[in-house]
């Protein structure tokens, strides 16, 4: 059975896209079939995988057309290749989707309704979410089975969890009663910095044991180098500490959820 994981945080710069890219590759290495959905108007995932979101938008081949009901998922899903898993691309026009969603009969459930049996062939679907608490993010939560929350080990990001959790509880109550928080993933972490260690401890003390805090993804310029080469760090830098943490996360997911 397909498990859908929304990678979500209302704050930008917390490595959501990096997490989707590297977790997807680690799950694939673990023998799982993976598809990704770029649900961020910035279309960073689409760009990372080497596609021009403007061209795709001109061709009406993005997740925006899915939300509008103009295309079926199967028409938009770009097949997996050696360079990327199967994925649905995004476009800047997705930023206009809140208007469409607000006018619908089920503003928090549109994405879930648009996803169909085309995804049943995949073990995991990862949704790269927008850095906002908009209806786009609510829709991603509404379509997901699990939430993975990347957060930088810094004051603003850690305190931002306090704003995100009430939204998650509201979505669980009103839109998706089966939604579960898989855990929080500390990112861009420097274990040599006292403040990073401080906020990592604050995360653990504030969330565990109710919410799992995974092994931190340590800060490294090699993630930027991998992005420049449009390849996952899991492939490009297999011995990197952060890569090992992504592999550990993938192993946990496979062991726990199948």
PDB file of C-alpha atoms in Angstrom:
ATOM      1  CA  UNK A   1       0.000   0.000   0.000  1.00  0.00           C
ATOM      2  CA  UNK A   2       1.306   3.435  -0.951  1.00  0.00           C
ATOM      3  CA  UNK A   3       2.405   5.707   1.903  1.00  0.00           C
ATOM      4  CA  UNK A   4       2.381   9.442   1.264  1.00  0.00           C
ATOM      5  CA  UNK A   5       4.779  11.651   3.204  1.00  0.00           C
ATOM      6  CA  UNK A   6       4.432  15.433   3.141  1.00  0.00           C
ATOM      7  CA  UNK A   7       7.700  17.213   3.921  1.00  0.00           C
ATOM      8  CA  UNK A   8       6.376  20.338   5.560  1.00  0.00           C
ATOM      9  CA  UNK A   9       7.430  23.460   7.432  1.00  0.00           C
ATOM     10  CA  UNK A  10       6.020  26.961   7.067  1.00  0.00           C
ATOM     11  CA  UNK A  11       9.545  28.401   7.202  1.00  0.00           C
ATOM     12  CA  UNK A  12      11.770  28.515   4.131  1.00  0.00           C
ATOM     13  CA  UNK A  13      15.410  27.494   4.065  1.00  0.00           C
ATOM     14  CA  UNK A  14      15.027  24.430   6.256  1.00  0.00           C
ATOM     15  CA  UNK A  15      16.045  21.937   3.532  1.00  0.00           C
ATOM     16  CA  UNK A  16      12.627  20.608   2.570  1.00  0.00           C
ATOM     17  CA  UNK A  17      13.593  20.087  -1.071  1.00  0.00           C
ATOM     18  CA  UNK A  18      17.002  18.721  -0.113  1.00  0.00           C
ATOM     19  CA  UNK A  19      15.240  16.269   2.171  1.00  0.00           C
ATOM     20  CA  UNK A  20      12.793  15.133  -0.521  1.00  0.00           C
ATOM     21  CA  UNK A  21      15.605  14.599  -3.021  1.00  0.00           C
ATOM     22  CA  UNK A  22      17.905  12.678  -0.725  1.00  0.00           C
ATOM     23  CA  UNK A  23      15.245  10.719   1.132  1.00  0.00           C
ATOM     24  CA  UNK A  24      13.735   9.671  -2.196  1.00  0.00           C
ATOM     25  CA  UNK A  25      17.114   8.401  -3.401  1.00  0.00           C
ATOM     26  CA  UNK A  26      17.784   6.611  -0.098  1.00  0.00           C
ATOM     27  CA  UNK A  27      14.381   4.904  -0.252  1.00  0.00           C
ATOM     28  CA  UNK A  28      15.061   3.851  -3.844  1.00  0.00           C
ATOM     29  CA  UNK A  29      18.403   2.419  -2.755  1.00  0.00           C
ATOM     30  CA  UNK A  30      16.415   0.510  -0.137  1.00  0.00           C
ATOM     31  CA  UNK A  31      14.459  -1.172  -2.900  1.00  0.00           C
ATOM     32  CA  UNK A  32      11.356   1.017  -2.804  1.00  0.00           C
ATOM     33  CA  UNK A  33       9.475   2.582  -5.704  1.00  0.00           C
ATOM     34  CA  UNK A  34       9.183   6.313  -5.102  1.00  0.00           C
ATOM     35  CA  UNK A  35       7.329   9.206  -6.708  1.00  0.00           C
ATOM     36  CA  UNK A  36       7.618  12.885  -5.751  1.00  0.00           C
ATOM     37  CA  UNK A  37       5.181  15.767  -6.075  1.00  0.00           C
ATOM     38  CA  UNK A  38       6.552  19.300  -6.318  1.00  0.00           C
ATOM     39  CA  UNK A  39       3.867  21.252  -4.456  1.00  0.00           C
ATOM     40  CA  UNK A  40       5.844  24.455  -4.032  1.00  0.00           C
ATOM     41  CA  UNK A  41       5.324  27.444  -6.395  1.00  0.00           C
ATOM     42  CA  UNK A  42       9.082  28.040  -6.278  1.00  0.00           C
ATOM     43  CA  UNK A  43       9.409  24.761  -8.228  1.00  0.00           C
ATOM     44  CA  UNK A  44      12.811  24.032  -6.704  1.00  0.00           C
ATOM     45  CA  UNK A  45      12.360  20.278  -6.985  1.00  0.00           C
ATOM     46  CA  UNK A  46      11.403  20.611 -10.655  1.00  0.00           C
ATOM     47  CA  UNK A  47      14.484  22.701 -11.330  1.00  0.00           C
ATOM     48  CA  UNK A  48      16.719  20.323  -9.361  1.00  0.00           C
ATOM     49  CA  UNK A  49      15.609  17.449 -11.567  1.00  0.00           C
ATOM     50  CA  UNK A  50      16.592  19.439 -14.654  1.00  0.00           C
ATOM     51  CA  UNK A  51      13.222  20.603 -15.968  1.00  0.00           C
ATOM     52  CA  UNK A  52      12.155  24.126 -16.885  1.00  0.00           C
ATOM     53  CA  UNK A  53       8.976  24.943 -14.961  1.00  0.00           C
ATOM     54  CA  UNK A  54       8.140  27.788 -17.371  1.00  0.00           C
ATOM     55  CA  UNK A  55       8.194  25.450 -20.362  1.00  0.00           C
ATOM     56  CA  UNK A  56       6.128  22.865 -18.494  1.00  0.00           C
ATOM     57  CA  UNK A  57       3.648  25.558 -17.491  1.00  0.00           C
ATOM     58  CA  UNK A  58       3.317  26.670 -21.109  1.00  0.00           C
ATOM     59  CA  UNK A  59       2.519  23.054 -21.979  1.00  0.00           C
ATOM     60  CA  UNK A  60      -0.002  22.755 -19.107  1.00  0.00           C
ATOM     61  CA  UNK A  61       1.996  19.922 -17.591  1.00  0.00           C
ATOM     62  CA  UNK A  62       2.257  20.856 -13.908  1.00  0.00           C
ATOM     63  CA  UNK A  63       0.521  20.135 -10.618  1.00  0.00           C
ATOM     64  CA  UNK A  64      -1.379  23.409 -11.093  1.00  0.00           C
ATOM     65  CA  UNK A  65      -3.266  21.801 -13.979  1.00  0.00           C
ATOM     66  CA  UNK A  66      -4.021  18.844 -11.724  1.00  0.00           C
ATOM     67  CA  UNK A  67      -5.605  21.071  -9.082  1.00  0.00           C
ATOM     68  CA  UNK A  68      -7.675  22.873 -11.730  1.00  0.00           C
ATOM     69  CA  UNK A  69      -8.952  19.543 -13.010  1.00  0.00           C
ATOM     70  CA  UNK A  70      -7.497  20.184 -16.473  1.00  0.00           C
ATOM     71  CA  UNK A  71      -5.237  17.123 -16.454  1.00  0.00           C
ATOM     72  CA  UNK A  72      -5.199  13.722 -14.807  1.00  0.00           C
ATOM     73  CA  UNK A  73      -2.263  12.698 -12.676  1.00  0.00           C
ATOM     74  CA  UNK A  74      -1.146  10.111 -15.201  1.00  0.00           C
ATOM     75  CA  UNK A  75      -0.770  12.831 -17.843  1.00  0.00           C
ATOM     76  CA  UNK A  76       1.534  14.872 -15.612  1.00  0.00           C
ATOM     77  CA  UNK A  77       3.689  12.246 -13.951  1.00  0.00           C
ATOM     78  CA  UNK A  78       7.185  12.367 -15.456  1.00  0.00           C
ATOM     79  CA  UNK A  79       8.533   8.799 -15.476  1.00  0.00           C
ATOM     80  CA  UNK A  80      11.562   7.851 -13.441  1.00  0.00           C
ATOM     81  CA  UNK A  81      14.959   7.923 -15.098  1.00  0.00           C
ATOM     82  CA  UNK A  82      18.549   7.427 -14.065  1.00  0.00           C
ATOM     83  CA  UNK A  83      18.612  11.085 -12.989  1.00  0.00           C
ATOM     84  CA  UNK A  84      15.404  11.328 -10.968  1.00  0.00           C
ATOM     85  CA  UNK A  85      12.456   9.374  -9.561  1.00  0.00           C
ATOM     86  CA  UNK A  86       9.019   9.718 -11.067  1.00  0.00           C
ATOM     87  CA  UNK A  87       7.614  13.118 -10.182  1.00  0.00           C
ATOM     88  CA  UNK A  88       4.927  15.707 -10.837  1.00  0.00           C
ATOM     89  CA  UNK A  89       6.447  19.148 -11.630  1.00  0.00           C
ATOM     90  CA  UNK A  90       5.377  22.530 -10.305  1.00  0.00           C
ATOM     91  CA  UNK A  91       5.134  26.114 -11.565  1.00  0.00           C
ATOM     92  CA  UNK A  92       5.029  29.636 -10.155  1.00  0.00           C
ATOM     93  CA  UNK A  93       1.358  29.709 -11.119  1.00  0.00           C
ATOM     94  CA  UNK A  94       0.694  27.315  -8.258  1.00  0.00           C
ATOM     95  CA  UNK A  95       0.823  30.425  -6.061  1.00  0.00           C
ATOM     96  CA  UNK A  96      -2.600  31.296  -7.537  1.00  0.00           C
ATOM     97  CA  UNK A  97      -4.063  27.990  -6.433  1.00  0.00           C
ATOM     98  CA  UNK A  98      -5.298  29.336  -3.107  1.00  0.00           C
ATOM     99  CA  UNK A  99      -8.008  31.188  -5.040  1.00  0.00           C
ATOM    100  CA  UNK A 100      -9.115  27.965  -6.710  1.00  0.00           C
ATOM    101  CA  UNK A 101      -9.036  26.090  -3.428  1.00  0.00           C
ATOM    102  CA  UNK A 102     -10.980  28.712  -1.464  1.00  0.00           C
ATOM    103  CA  UNK A 103     -13.798  28.552  -4.010  1.00  0.00           C
ATOM    104  CA  UNK A 104     -14.046  24.757  -3.934  1.00  0.00           C
ATOM    105  CA  UNK A 105     -16.478  22.702  -1.866  1.00  0.00           C
ATOM    106  CA  UNK A 106     -13.598  21.029  -0.017  1.00  0.00           C
ATOM    107  CA  UNK A 107     -10.724  23.538   0.102  1.00  0.00           C
ATOM    108  CA  UNK A 108      -8.503  21.299   2.230  1.00  0.00           C
ATOM    109  CA  UNK A 109      -9.024  18.075   0.297  1.00  0.00           C
ATOM    110  CA  UNK A 110      -8.629  18.980  -3.375  1.00  0.00           C
ATOM    111  CA  UNK A 111      -5.180  17.421  -3.823  1.00  0.00           C
ATOM    112  CA  UNK A 112      -6.296  14.197  -2.170  1.00  0.00           C
ATOM    113  CA  UNK A 113      -9.243  13.986  -4.573  1.00  0.00           C
ATOM    114  CA  UNK A 114      -7.017  14.598  -7.590  1.00  0.00           C
ATOM    115  CA  UNK A 115      -4.528  11.888  -6.675  1.00  0.00           C
ATOM    116  CA  UNK A 116      -5.673   8.599  -8.097  1.00  0.00           C
ATOM    117  CA  UNK A 117      -4.687   5.014  -8.778  1.00  0.00           C
ATOM    118  CA  UNK A 118      -1.650   6.100 -10.802  1.00  0.00           C
ATOM    119  CA  UNK A 119       0.197   6.195  -7.487  1.00  0.00           C
ATOM    120  CA  UNK A 120      -0.711   2.679  -6.395  1.00  0.00           C
ATOM    121  CA  UNK A 121       2.393   1.358  -8.166  1.00  0.00           C
ATOM    122  CA  UNK A 122       4.647   3.307  -5.768  1.00  0.00           C
ATOM    123  CA  UNK A 123       5.631   2.360  -2.254  1.00  0.00           C
ATOM    124  CA  UNK A 124       6.200   5.969  -1.216  1.00  0.00           C
ATOM    125  CA  UNK A 125       5.069   9.359  -2.471  1.00  0.00           C
ATOM    126  CA  UNK A 126       6.946  12.399  -1.151  1.00  0.00           C
ATOM    127  CA  UNK A 127       5.344  15.844  -1.335  1.00  0.00           C
ATOM    128  CA  UNK A 128       7.665  18.861  -1.330  1.00  0.00           C
ATOM    129  CA  UNK A 129       5.561  21.570   0.315  1.00  0.00           C
ATOM    130  CA  UNK A 130       5.537  25.344   0.057  1.00  0.00           C
ATOM    131  CA  UNK A 131       7.141  27.390   2.875  1.00  0.00           C
ATOM    132  CA  UNK A 132       3.796  28.780   4.037  1.00  0.00           C
ATOM    133  CA  UNK A 133       0.761  27.769   6.085  1.00  0.00           C
ATOM    134  CA  UNK A 134      -1.506  28.367   3.087  1.00  0.00           C
ATOM    135  CA  UNK A 135      -4.227  26.169   1.647  1.00  0.00           C
ATOM    136  CA  UNK A 136      -1.529  24.534  -0.471  1.00  0.00           C
ATOM    137  CA  UNK A 137       0.140  23.227   2.665  1.00  0.00           C
ATOM    138  CA  UNK A 138      -3.203  22.211   4.151  1.00  0.00           C
ATOM    139  CA  UNK A 139      -3.937  20.268   0.950  1.00  0.00           C
ATOM    140  CA  UNK A 140      -0.598  18.495   1.154  1.00  0.00           C
ATOM    141  CA  UNK A 141      -1.386  17.519   4.733  1.00  0.00           C
ATOM    142  CA  UNK A 142      -4.852  16.445   3.685  1.00  0.00           C
ATOM    143  CA  UNK A 143      -3.403  14.100   1.061  1.00  0.00           C
ATOM    144  CA  UNK A 144      -0.662  12.665   3.279  1.00  0.00           C
ATOM    145  CA  UNK A 145      -0.452   9.706   5.589  1.00  0.00           C
ATOM    146  CA  UNK A 146       2.558  11.109   7.425  1.00  0.00           C
ATOM    147  CA  UNK A 147       4.292  14.430   8.009  1.00  0.00           C
ATOM    148  CA  UNK A 148       8.055  14.810   8.129  1.00  0.00           C
ATOM    149  CA  UNK A 149       9.082  18.196   9.517  1.00  0.00           C
ATOM    150  CA  UNK A 150      12.582  19.475   8.672  1.00  0.00           C
ATOM    151  CA  UNK A 151      13.765  22.211  11.021  1.00  0.00           C
ATOM    152  CA  UNK A 152      17.058  24.064  11.306  1.00  0.00           C
ATOM    153  CA  UNK A 153      18.644  23.956  14.736  1.00  0.00           C
ATOM    154  CA  UNK A 154      18.277  27.701  15.245  1.00  0.00           C
ATOM    155  CA  UNK A 155      15.983  29.817  17.378  1.00  0.00           C
ATOM    156  CA  UNK A 156      13.482  31.012  14.735  1.00  0.00           C
ATOM    157  CA  UNK A 157      13.045  27.580  13.150  1.00  0.00           C
ATOM    158  CA  UNK A 158      12.712  25.695  16.416  1.00  0.00           C
ATOM    159  CA  UNK A 159      10.201  28.169  17.818  1.00  0.00           C
ATOM    160  CA  UNK A 160       8.314  27.965  14.510  1.00  0.00           C
ATOM    161  CA  UNK A 161       7.324  24.404  15.387  1.00  0.00           C
ATOM    162  CA  UNK A 162       5.026  25.945  17.996  1.00  0.00           C
ATOM    163  CA  UNK A 163       3.098  27.628  15.157  1.00  0.00           C
ATOM    164  CA  UNK A 164       3.024  24.568  12.928  1.00  0.00           C
ATOM    165  CA  UNK A 165       1.732  22.001  15.407  1.00  0.00           C
ATOM    166  CA  UNK A 166      -1.671  23.682  15.999  1.00  0.00           C
ATOM    167  CA  UNK A 167      -2.243  23.775  12.215  1.00  0.00           C
ATOM    168  CA  UNK A 168      -1.413  20.075  12.008  1.00  0.00           C
ATOM    169  CA  UNK A 169      -3.877  19.309  14.797  1.00  0.00           C
ATOM    170  CA  UNK A 170      -6.571  21.388  13.038  1.00  0.00           C
ATOM    171  CA  UNK A 171      -5.999  19.514   9.769  1.00  0.00           C
ATOM    172  CA  UNK A 172      -6.170  16.203  11.616  1.00  0.00           C
ATOM    173  CA  UNK A 173      -9.436  17.192  13.233  1.00  0.00           C
ATOM    174  CA  UNK A 174     -11.132  18.781  10.224  1.00  0.00           C
ATOM    175  CA  UNK A 175      -9.584  17.353   7.040  1.00  0.00           C
ATOM    176  CA  UNK A 176      -7.530  14.200   7.537  1.00  0.00           C
ATOM    177  CA  UNK A 177      -8.154  12.219  10.744  1.00  0.00           C
ATOM    178  CA  UNK A 178      -5.607   9.581   9.707  1.00  0.00           C
ATOM    179  CA  UNK A 179      -2.684  12.010   9.459  1.00  0.00           C
ATOM    180  CA  UNK A 180       0.319  11.151  11.648  1.00  0.00           C
ATOM    181  CA  UNK A 181       3.492  13.048  12.441  1.00  0.00           C
ATOM    182  CA  UNK A 182       6.368  10.779  11.457  1.00  0.00           C
ATOM    183  CA  UNK A 183       8.859  13.008  13.204  1.00  0.00           C
ATOM    184  CA  UNK A 184      11.027  16.097  13.142  1.00  0.00           C
ATOM    185  CA  UNK A 185      14.268  16.123  11.152  1.00  0.00           C
ATOM    186  CA  UNK A 186      16.899  18.618  12.376  1.00  0.00           C
ATOM    187  CA  UNK A 187      18.734  20.018   9.356  1.00  0.00           C
ATOM    188  CA  UNK A 188      21.673  22.279   8.498  1.00  0.00           C
ATOM    189  CA  UNK A 189      23.074  21.300  11.881  1.00  0.00           C
ATOM    190  CA  UNK A 190      26.587  22.152  13.010  1.00  0.00           C
ATOM    191  CA  UNK A 191      27.471  20.035  16.067  1.00  0.00           C
ATOM    192  CA  UNK A 192      30.488  22.280  16.730  1.00  0.00           C
ATOM    193  CA  UNK A 193      28.271  25.311  17.369  1.00  0.00           C
ATOM    194  CA  UNK A 194      26.967  25.679  20.904  1.00  0.00           C
ATOM    195  CA  UNK A 195      23.698  27.261  19.777  1.00  0.00           C
ATOM    196  CA  UNK A 196      23.022  24.380  17.378  1.00  0.00           C
ATOM    197  CA  UNK A 197      23.476  21.896  20.210  1.00  0.00           C
ATOM    198  CA  UNK A 198      21.296  24.048  22.450  1.00  0.00           C
ATOM    199  CA  UNK A 199      18.363  24.139  20.026  1.00  0.00           C
ATOM    200  CA  UNK A 200      18.715  20.464  19.164  1.00  0.00           C
ATOM    201  CA  UNK A 201      18.359  19.690  22.864  1.00  0.00           C
ATOM    202  CA  UNK A 202      15.387  22.067  23.052  1.00  0.00           C
ATOM    203  CA  UNK A 203      13.715  20.172  20.215  1.00  0.00           C
ATOM    204  CA  UNK A 204      14.235  16.828  21.903  1.00  0.00           C
ATOM    205  CA  UNK A 205      13.130  18.025  25.317  1.00  0.00           C
ATOM    206  CA  UNK A 206      10.036  19.719  23.919  1.00  0.00           C
ATOM    207  CA  UNK A 207       8.882  16.968  21.553  1.00  0.00           C
ATOM    208  CA  UNK A 208      10.073  13.559  22.658  1.00  0.00           C
ATOM    209  CA  UNK A 209       8.762  10.996  23.384  1.00  0.00           C
ATOM    210  CA  UNK A 210       5.482  12.116  21.763  1.00  0.00           C
ATOM    211  CA  UNK A 211       7.160  13.195  18.514  1.00  0.00           C
ATOM    212  CA  UNK A 212      10.329  11.506  17.309  1.00  0.00           C
ATOM    213  CA  UNK A 213      13.369  13.674  16.614  1.00  0.00           C
ATOM    214  CA  UNK A 214      15.594  12.016  14.027  1.00  0.00           C
ATOM    215  CA  UNK A 215      19.368  12.117  13.743  1.00  0.00           C
ATOM    216  CA  UNK A 216      20.384  15.610  12.555  1.00  0.00           C
ATOM    217  CA  UNK A 217      21.497  16.296   9.004  1.00  0.00           C
ATOM    218  CA  UNK A 218      24.846  17.985   9.507  1.00  0.00           C
ATOM    219  CA  UNK A 219      25.606  21.162   7.599  1.00  0.00           C
ATOM    220  CA  UNK A 220      27.854  20.644   4.533  1.00  0.00           C
ATOM    221  CA  UNK A 221      28.632  22.568   1.367  1.00  0.00           C
ATOM    222  CA  UNK A 222      28.555  19.211  -0.414  1.00  0.00           C
ATOM    223  CA  UNK A 223      24.759  19.416  -0.465  1.00  0.00           C
ATOM    224  CA  UNK A 224      25.125  22.645  -2.446  1.00  0.00           C
ATOM    225  CA  UNK A 225      27.670  21.002  -4.737  1.00  0.00           C
ATOM    226  CA  UNK A 226      25.273  18.124  -5.383  1.00  0.00           C
ATOM    227  CA  UNK A 227      22.477  20.609  -6.134  1.00  0.00           C
ATOM    228  CA  UNK A 228      24.726  22.427  -8.612  1.00  0.00           C
ATOM    229  CA  UNK A 229      25.335  19.110 -10.373  1.00  0.00           C
ATOM    230  CA  UNK A 230      21.599  18.280 -10.187  1.00  0.00           C
ATOM    231  CA  UNK A 231      22.239  14.996  -8.453  1.00  0.00           C
ATOM    232  CA  UNK A 232      21.370  13.802  -4.955  1.00  0.00           C
ATOM    233  CA  UNK A 233      24.072  13.998  -2.308  1.00  0.00           C
ATOM    234  CA  UNK A 234      23.202  10.377  -1.530  1.00  0.00           C
ATOM    235  CA  UNK A 235      24.635   9.458  -4.924  1.00  0.00           C
ATOM    236  CA  UNK A 236      27.391  12.059  -5.151  1.00  0.00           C
ATOM    237  CA  UNK A 237      28.793  11.992  -1.611  1.00  0.00           C
ATOM    238  CA  UNK A 238      27.884   8.584  -0.128  1.00  0.00           C
ATOM    239  CA  UNK A 239      30.274   8.896   2.844  1.00  0.00           C
ATOM    240  CA  UNK A 240      28.943  12.293   3.957  1.00  0.00           C
ATOM    241  CA  UNK A 241      27.592  12.366   7.527  1.00  0.00           C
ATOM    242  CA  UNK A 242      24.349  13.977   6.380  1.00  0.00           C
ATOM    243  CA  UNK A 243      23.938  11.326   3.697  1.00  0.00           C
ATOM    244  CA  UNK A 244      24.341   8.618   6.306  1.00  0.00           C
ATOM    245  CA  UNK A 245      21.624  10.334   8.327  1.00  0.00           C
ATOM    246  CA  UNK A 246      19.283  10.326   5.314  1.00  0.00           C
ATOM    247  CA  UNK A 247      20.015   6.638   4.784  1.00  0.00           C
ATOM    248  CA  UNK A 248      19.328   5.994   8.453  1.00  0.00           C
ATOM    249  CA  UNK A 249      16.016   7.836   8.111  1.00  0.00           C
ATOM    250  CA  UNK A 250      15.091   5.796   5.029  1.00  0.00           C
ATOM    251  CA  UNK A 251      15.947   2.563   6.848  1.00  0.00           C
ATOM    252  CA  UNK A 252      13.757   3.623   9.783  1.00  0.00           C
ATOM    253  CA  UNK A 253      10.854   4.377   7.440  1.00  0.00           C
ATOM    254  CA  UNK A 254      11.160   1.080   5.604  1.00  0.00           C
ATOM    255  CA  UNK A 255      11.471  -0.900   8.813  1.00  0.00           C
ATOM    256  CA  UNK A 256       8.571   0.909  10.482  1.00  0.00           C
ATOM    257  CA  UNK A 257       6.128   1.335   7.596  1.00  0.00           C
ATOM    258  CA  UNK A 258       7.213  -1.304   5.084  1.00  0.00           C
TER     259      UNK A 258
END
